[in-house]
mmCIF file of C-alpha atoms in Angstrom:
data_model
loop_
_atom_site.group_PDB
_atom_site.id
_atom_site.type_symbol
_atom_site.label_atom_id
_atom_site.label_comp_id
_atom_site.label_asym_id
_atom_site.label_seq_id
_atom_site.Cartn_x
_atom_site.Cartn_y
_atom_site.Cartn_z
ATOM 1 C CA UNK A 119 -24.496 102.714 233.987
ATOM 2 C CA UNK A 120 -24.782 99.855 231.312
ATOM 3 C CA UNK A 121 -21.263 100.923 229.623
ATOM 4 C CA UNK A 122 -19.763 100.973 232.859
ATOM 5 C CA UNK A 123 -21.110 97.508 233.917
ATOM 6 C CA UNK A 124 -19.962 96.298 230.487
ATOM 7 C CA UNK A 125 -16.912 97.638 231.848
ATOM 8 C CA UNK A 126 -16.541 95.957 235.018
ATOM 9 C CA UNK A 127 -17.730 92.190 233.594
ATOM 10 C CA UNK A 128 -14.916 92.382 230.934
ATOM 11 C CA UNK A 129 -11.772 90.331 231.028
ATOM 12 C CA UNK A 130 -8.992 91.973 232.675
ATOM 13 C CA UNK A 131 -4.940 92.285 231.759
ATOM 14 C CA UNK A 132 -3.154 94.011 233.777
ATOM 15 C CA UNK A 133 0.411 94.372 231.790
ATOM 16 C CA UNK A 134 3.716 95.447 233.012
ATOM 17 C CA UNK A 135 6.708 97.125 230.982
ATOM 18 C CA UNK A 136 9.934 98.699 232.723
ATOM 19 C CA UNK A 137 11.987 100.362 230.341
ATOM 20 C CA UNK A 138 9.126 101.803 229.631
ATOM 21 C CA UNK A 139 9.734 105.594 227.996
ATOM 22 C CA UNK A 140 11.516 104.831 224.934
ATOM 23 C CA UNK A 141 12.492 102.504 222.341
ATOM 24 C CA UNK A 142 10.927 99.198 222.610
ATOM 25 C CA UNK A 143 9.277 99.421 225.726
ATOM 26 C CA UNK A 144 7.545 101.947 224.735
ATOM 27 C CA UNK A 145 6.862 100.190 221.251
ATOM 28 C CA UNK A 146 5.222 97.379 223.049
ATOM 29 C CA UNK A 147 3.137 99.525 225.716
ATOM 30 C CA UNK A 148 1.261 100.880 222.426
ATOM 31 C CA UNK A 149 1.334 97.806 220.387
ATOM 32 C CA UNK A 150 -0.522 95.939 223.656
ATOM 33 C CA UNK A 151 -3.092 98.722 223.442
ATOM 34 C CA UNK A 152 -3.667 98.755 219.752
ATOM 35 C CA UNK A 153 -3.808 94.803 219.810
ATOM 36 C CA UNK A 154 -6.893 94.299 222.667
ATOM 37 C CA UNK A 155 -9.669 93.012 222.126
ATOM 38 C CA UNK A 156 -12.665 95.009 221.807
ATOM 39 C CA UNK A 157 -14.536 92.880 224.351
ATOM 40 C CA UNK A 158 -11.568 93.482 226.838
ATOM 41 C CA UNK A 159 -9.766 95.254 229.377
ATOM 42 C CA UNK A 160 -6.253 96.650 229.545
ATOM 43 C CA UNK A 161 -4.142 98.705 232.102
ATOM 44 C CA UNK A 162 -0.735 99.326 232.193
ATOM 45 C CA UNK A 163 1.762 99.709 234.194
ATOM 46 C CA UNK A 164 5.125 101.932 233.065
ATOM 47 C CA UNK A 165 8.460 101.582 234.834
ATOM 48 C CA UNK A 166 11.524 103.442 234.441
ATOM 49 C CA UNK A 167 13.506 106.071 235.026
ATOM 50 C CA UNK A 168 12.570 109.087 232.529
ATOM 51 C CA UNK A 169 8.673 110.498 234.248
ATOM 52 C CA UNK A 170 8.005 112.934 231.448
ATOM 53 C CA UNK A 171 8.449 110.268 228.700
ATOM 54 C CA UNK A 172 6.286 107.665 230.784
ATOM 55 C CA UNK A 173 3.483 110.192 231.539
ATOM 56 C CA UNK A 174 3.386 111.307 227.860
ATOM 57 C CA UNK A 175 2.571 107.947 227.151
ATOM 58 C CA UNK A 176 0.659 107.179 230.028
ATOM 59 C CA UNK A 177 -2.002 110.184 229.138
ATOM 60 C CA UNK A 178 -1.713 109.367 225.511
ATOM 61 C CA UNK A 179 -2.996 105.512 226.072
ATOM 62 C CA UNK A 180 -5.491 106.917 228.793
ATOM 63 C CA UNK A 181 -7.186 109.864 226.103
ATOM 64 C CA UNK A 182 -7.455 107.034 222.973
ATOM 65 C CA UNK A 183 -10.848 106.073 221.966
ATOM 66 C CA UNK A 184 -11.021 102.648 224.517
ATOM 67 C CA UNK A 185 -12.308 103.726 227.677
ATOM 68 C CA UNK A 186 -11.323 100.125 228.607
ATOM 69 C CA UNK A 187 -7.487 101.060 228.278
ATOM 70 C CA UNK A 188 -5.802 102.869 231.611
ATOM 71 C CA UNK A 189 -2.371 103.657 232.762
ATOM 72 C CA UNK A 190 -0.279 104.372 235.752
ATOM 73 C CA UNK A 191 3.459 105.377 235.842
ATOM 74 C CA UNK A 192 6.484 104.382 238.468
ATOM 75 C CA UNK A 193 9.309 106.128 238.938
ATOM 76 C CA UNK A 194 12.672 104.880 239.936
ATOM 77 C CA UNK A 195 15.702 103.509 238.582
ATOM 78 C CA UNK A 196 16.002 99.798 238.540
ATOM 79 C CA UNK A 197 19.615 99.460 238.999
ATOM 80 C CA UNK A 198 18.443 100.391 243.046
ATOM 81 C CA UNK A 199 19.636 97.315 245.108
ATOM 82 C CA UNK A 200 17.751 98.606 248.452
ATOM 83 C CA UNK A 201 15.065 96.173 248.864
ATOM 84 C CA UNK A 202 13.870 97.200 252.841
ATOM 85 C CA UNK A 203 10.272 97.251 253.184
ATOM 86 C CA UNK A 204 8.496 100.904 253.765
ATOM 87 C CA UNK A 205 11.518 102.128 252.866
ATOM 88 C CA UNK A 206 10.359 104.187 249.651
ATOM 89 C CA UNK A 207 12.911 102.687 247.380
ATOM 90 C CA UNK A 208 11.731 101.740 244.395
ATOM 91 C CA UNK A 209 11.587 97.716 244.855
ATOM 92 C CA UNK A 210 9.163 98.464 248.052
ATOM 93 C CA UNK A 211 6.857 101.112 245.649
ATOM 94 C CA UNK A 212 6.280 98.318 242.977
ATOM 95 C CA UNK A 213 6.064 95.349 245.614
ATOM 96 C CA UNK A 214 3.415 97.544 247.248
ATOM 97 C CA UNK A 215 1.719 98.745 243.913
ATOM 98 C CA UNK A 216 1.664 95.164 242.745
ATOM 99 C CA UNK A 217 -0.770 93.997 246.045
ATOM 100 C CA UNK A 218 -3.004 97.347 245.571
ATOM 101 C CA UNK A 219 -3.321 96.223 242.123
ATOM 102 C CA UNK A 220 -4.399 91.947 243.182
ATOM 103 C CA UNK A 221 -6.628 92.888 245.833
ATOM 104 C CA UNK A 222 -8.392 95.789 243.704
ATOM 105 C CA UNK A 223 -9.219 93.496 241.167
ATOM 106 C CA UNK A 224 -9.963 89.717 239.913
ATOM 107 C CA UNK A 225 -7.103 90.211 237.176
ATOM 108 C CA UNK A 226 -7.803 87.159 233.966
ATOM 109 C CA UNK A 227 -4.365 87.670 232.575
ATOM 110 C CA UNK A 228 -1.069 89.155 234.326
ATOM 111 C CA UNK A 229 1.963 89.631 231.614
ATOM 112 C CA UNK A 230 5.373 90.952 232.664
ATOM 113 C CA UNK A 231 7.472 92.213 230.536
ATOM 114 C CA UNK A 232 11.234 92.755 231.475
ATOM 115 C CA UNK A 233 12.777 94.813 228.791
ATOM 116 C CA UNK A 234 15.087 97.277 230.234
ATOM 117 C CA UNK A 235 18.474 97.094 229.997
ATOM 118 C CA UNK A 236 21.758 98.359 229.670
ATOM 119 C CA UNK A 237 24.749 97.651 227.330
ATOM 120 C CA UNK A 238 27.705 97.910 229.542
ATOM 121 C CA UNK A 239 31.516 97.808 228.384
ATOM 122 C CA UNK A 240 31.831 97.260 224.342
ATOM 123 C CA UNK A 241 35.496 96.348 224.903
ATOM 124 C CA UNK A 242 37.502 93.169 224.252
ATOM 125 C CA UNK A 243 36.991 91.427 227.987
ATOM 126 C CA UNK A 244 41.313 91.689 228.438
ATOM 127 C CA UNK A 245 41.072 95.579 227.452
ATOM 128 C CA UNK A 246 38.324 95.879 230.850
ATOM 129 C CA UNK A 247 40.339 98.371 233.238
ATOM 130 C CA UNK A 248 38.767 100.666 236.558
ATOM 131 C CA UNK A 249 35.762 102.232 234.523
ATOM 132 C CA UNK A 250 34.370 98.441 233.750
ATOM 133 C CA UNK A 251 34.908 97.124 237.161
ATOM 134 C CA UNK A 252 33.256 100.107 239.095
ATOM 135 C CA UNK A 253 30.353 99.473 236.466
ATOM 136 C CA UNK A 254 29.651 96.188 237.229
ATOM 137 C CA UNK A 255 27.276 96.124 240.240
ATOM 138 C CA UNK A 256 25.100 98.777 239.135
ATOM 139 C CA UNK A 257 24.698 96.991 235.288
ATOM 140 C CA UNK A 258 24.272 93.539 237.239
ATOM 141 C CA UNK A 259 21.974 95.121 239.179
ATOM 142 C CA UNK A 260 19.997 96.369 236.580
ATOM 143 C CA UNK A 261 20.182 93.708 233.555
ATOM 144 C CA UNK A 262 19.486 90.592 236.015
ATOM 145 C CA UNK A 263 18.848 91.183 239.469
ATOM 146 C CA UNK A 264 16.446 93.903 239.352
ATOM 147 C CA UNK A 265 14.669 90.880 236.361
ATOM 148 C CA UNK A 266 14.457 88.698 239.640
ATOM 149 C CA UNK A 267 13.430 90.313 242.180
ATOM 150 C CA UNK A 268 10.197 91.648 240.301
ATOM 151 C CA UNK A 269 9.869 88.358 239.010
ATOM 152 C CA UNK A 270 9.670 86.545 242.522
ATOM 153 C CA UNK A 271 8.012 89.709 243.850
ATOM 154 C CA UNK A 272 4.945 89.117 240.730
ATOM 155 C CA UNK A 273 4.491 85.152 240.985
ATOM 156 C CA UNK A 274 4.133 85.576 244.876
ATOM 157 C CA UNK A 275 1.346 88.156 244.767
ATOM 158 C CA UNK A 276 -0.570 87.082 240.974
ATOM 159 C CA UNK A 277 0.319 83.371 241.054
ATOM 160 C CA UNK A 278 -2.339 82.116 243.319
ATOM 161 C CA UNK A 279 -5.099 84.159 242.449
ATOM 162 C CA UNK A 280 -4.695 82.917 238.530
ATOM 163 C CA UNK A 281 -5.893 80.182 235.606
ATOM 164 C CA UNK A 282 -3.745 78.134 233.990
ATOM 165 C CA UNK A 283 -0.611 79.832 232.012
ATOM 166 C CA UNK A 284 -2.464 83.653 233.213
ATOM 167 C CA UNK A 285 0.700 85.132 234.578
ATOM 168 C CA UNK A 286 2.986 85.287 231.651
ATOM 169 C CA UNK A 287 6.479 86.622 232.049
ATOM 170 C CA UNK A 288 8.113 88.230 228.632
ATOM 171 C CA UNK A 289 12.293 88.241 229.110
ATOM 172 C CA UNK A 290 13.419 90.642 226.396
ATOM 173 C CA UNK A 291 16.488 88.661 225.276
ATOM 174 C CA UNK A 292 18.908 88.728 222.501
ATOM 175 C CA UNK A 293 20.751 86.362 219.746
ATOM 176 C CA UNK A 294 23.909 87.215 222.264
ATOM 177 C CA UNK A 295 22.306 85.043 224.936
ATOM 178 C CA UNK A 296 22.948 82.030 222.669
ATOM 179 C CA UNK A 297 25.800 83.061 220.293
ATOM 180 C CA UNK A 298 29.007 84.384 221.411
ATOM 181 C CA UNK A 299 30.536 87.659 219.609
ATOM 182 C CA UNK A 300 33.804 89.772 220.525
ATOM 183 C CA UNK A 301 33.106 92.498 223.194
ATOM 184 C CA UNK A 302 29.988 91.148 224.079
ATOM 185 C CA UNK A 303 30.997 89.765 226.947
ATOM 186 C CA UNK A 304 29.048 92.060 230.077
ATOM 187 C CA UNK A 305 25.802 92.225 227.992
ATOM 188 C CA UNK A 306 25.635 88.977 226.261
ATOM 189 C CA UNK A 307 26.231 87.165 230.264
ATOM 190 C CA UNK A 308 23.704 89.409 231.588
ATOM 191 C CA UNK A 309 21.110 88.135 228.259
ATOM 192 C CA UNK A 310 22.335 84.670 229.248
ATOM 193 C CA UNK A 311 21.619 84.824 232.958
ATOM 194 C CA UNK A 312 18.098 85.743 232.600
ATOM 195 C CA UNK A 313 17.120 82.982 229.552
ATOM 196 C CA UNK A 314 18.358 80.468 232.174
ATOM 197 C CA UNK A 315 16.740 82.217 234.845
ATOM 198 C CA UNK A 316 13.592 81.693 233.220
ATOM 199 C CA UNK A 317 13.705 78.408 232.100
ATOM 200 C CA UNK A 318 14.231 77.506 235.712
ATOM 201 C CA UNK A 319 11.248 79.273 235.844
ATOM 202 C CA UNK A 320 9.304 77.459 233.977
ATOM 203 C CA UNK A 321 10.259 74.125 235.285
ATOM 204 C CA UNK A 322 9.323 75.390 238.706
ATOM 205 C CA UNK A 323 5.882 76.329 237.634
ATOM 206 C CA UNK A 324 4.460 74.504 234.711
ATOM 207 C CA UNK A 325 0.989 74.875 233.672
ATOM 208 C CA UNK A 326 1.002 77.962 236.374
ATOM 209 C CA UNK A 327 3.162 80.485 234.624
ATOM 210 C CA UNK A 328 4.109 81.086 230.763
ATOM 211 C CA UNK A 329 8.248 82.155 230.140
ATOM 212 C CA UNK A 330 9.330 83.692 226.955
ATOM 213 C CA UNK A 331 12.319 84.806 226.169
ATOM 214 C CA UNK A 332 11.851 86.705 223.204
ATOM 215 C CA UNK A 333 15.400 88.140 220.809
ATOM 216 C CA UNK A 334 13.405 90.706 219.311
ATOM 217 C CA UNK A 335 16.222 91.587 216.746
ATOM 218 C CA UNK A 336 18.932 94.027 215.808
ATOM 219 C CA UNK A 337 17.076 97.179 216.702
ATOM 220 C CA UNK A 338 17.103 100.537 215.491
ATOM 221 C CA UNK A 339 17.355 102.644 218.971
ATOM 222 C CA UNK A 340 19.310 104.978 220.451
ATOM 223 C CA UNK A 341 21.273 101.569 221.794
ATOM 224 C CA UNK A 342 22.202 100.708 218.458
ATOM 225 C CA UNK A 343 23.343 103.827 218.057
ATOM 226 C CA UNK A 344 26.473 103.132 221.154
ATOM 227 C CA UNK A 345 27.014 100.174 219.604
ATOM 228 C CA UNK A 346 27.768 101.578 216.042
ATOM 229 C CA UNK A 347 30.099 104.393 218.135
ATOM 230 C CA UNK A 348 31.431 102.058 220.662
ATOM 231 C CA UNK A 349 32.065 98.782 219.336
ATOM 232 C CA UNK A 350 35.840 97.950 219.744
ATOM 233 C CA UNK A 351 35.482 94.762 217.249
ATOM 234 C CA UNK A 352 35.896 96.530 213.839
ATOM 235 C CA UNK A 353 33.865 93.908 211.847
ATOM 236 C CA UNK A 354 30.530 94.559 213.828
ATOM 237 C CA UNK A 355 30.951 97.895 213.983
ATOM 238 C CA UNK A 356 30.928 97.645 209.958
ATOM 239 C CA UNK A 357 28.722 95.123 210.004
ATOM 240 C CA UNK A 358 25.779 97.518 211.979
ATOM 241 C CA UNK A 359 26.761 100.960 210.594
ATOM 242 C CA UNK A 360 25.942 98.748 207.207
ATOM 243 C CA UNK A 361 22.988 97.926 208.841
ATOM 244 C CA UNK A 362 22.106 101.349 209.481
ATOM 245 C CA UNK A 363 22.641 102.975 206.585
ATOM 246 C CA UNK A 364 20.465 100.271 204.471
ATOM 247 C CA UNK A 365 17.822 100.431 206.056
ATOM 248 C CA UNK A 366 18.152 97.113 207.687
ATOM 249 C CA UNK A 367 17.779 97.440 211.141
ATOM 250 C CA UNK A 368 14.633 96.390 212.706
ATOM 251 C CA UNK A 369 12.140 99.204 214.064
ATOM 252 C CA UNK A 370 10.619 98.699 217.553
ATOM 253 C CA UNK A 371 6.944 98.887 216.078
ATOM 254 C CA UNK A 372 7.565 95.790 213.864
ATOM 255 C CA UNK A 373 9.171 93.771 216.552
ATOM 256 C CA UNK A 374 6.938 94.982 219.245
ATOM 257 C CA UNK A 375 3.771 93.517 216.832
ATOM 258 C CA UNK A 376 5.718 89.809 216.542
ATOM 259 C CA UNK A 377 5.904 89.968 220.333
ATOM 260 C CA UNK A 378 2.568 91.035 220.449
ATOM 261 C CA UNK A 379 1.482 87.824 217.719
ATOM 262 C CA UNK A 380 3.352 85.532 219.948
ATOM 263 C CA UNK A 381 1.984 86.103 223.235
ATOM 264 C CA UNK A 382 -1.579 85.757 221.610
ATOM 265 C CA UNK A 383 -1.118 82.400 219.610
ATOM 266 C CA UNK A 384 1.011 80.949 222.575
ATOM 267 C CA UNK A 385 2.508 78.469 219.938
ATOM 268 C CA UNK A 386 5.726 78.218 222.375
ATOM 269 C CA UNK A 387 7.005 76.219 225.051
ATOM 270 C CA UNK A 388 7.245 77.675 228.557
ATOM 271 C CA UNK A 389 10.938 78.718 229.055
ATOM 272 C CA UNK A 390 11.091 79.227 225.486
ATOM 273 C CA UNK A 391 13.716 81.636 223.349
ATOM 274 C CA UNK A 392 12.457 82.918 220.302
ATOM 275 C CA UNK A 393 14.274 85.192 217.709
ATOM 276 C CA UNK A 394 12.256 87.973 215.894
ATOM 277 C CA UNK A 395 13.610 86.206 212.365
ATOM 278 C CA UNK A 396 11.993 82.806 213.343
ATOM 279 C CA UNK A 397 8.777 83.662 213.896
#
């Protein structure tokens, strides 16, 4: 019974990661874990759309050696744009998980972390023909407004119940949010929407929330891998495959771990972007 009460007097974080399965999602799901404090608590909360890849990770985290570490998994794309209530789509299933989860417990942290994502169109914006178009709801949909609506959904249920800067909200961004390159021009909006999105965020809330949007680098994923196939603009397609081939890319571990250092030294503004090389 002591271990247990030990238990239930720690510090709490619940954490939440969509894009969750692979990649760096999944990078920072296990960095989160490996990076608590003894003398804490941790539980997790997966999103996305591949359930054998999120419950493989889910019962790895839950059979480590911290009995103060637990998981859950959700299910469900997040390019969905039915937000009815009771209506079993995937925006109602979180919304309701997310007020189980603040009335079950007296949370001390609550981090967010929006990292899925999709690339879209790698073509020159004039080449964009019937394919692009029909594509453009459902990548809107899931690169910005699927980022607000669990965003809004998260501040109106943890908010209130919270210290000072305890519900922290991690935008995965990129460099193309702030620098323009050729055929970037679906993704690199999308990236720009939600660094805005947050900064409005944290002008709305200060001292109540904590914003980062963090560029966590050229990555070596199955993403970069479209990119190096798909790129229309010859010079960063040699540019990447360069990358690739050198060893140069970053890996999701070592990126995850500076996102990880960041959120615990909170040496940034609120509304912040951050690039993996400047930290």
């Amino acid at each position: 019974w002591g271990g247990l009460l030990f238990l239930f007097l720690m510090p709490h974080t619940l954490a939440v990661v969509t894009g969750a399965s692979r990649g760096l999602g999944l990078a920072i799901a296990e960095n989160f874990v490996a990076s608590l404090d003894p003398e804490n608590a941790l539980h997790l909360v997966l999103i996305g759309r591949t359930g054998d890849a999120l419950e493989a990770l889910a019962a790895r985290v839950a059979s480590g050696a911290r009995m103060a570490v637990s998981a859950e998994v959700i299910v469900g794309d997040l390019s969905e744009t039915d937000f009815s209530a009771g209506s079993g789509a995937l925006f109602a299933r979180i919304s309701g998980r997310f007020s189980d989860l603040a009335s079950a417990h007296e949370w001390s942290r609550v981090v967010i972390v929006h990292n899925a994502a999709s690339i879209g169109s790698l073509a020159h914006i004039g080449d964009y023909g019937a394919s692009e178009f029909a594509q453009l709801g459902t990548q809107f949909a899931l690169n910005v407004t699927s980022v607000m609506t669990l965003t809004s959904v998260a501040l109106r249920t943890f908010a209130h119940a919270l210290a000072a800067d305890a519900l922290v909200f991690v935008n995965v961004s990129s460099l193309l949010a702030v620098k323009a390159f050729p055929c970037w021009g679906l993704y690199a909006s999308h990236k720009a929407a939600r660094d805005m999105f947050f900064s409005v965020l944290a002008t709305e809330h200060p001292g109540r929330t904590l914003c980062l949007s963090y560029a966590p680098g050229p990555l070596d994923t199955d993403m970069q891998l479209l990119v190096r196939q798909e790129m229309a603009d010859s010079e960063q397609r040699a540019l990447y495959t360069s990358m690739h081939e050198s060893g140069t890319l970053v890996a999701c571990p070592v990126s995850a771990a500076k996102l990880t250092a960041l959120l615990m030294q909170r040496s940034f503004a609120s509304g912040q972007h951050i690039d993996f090389y400047d930290c």
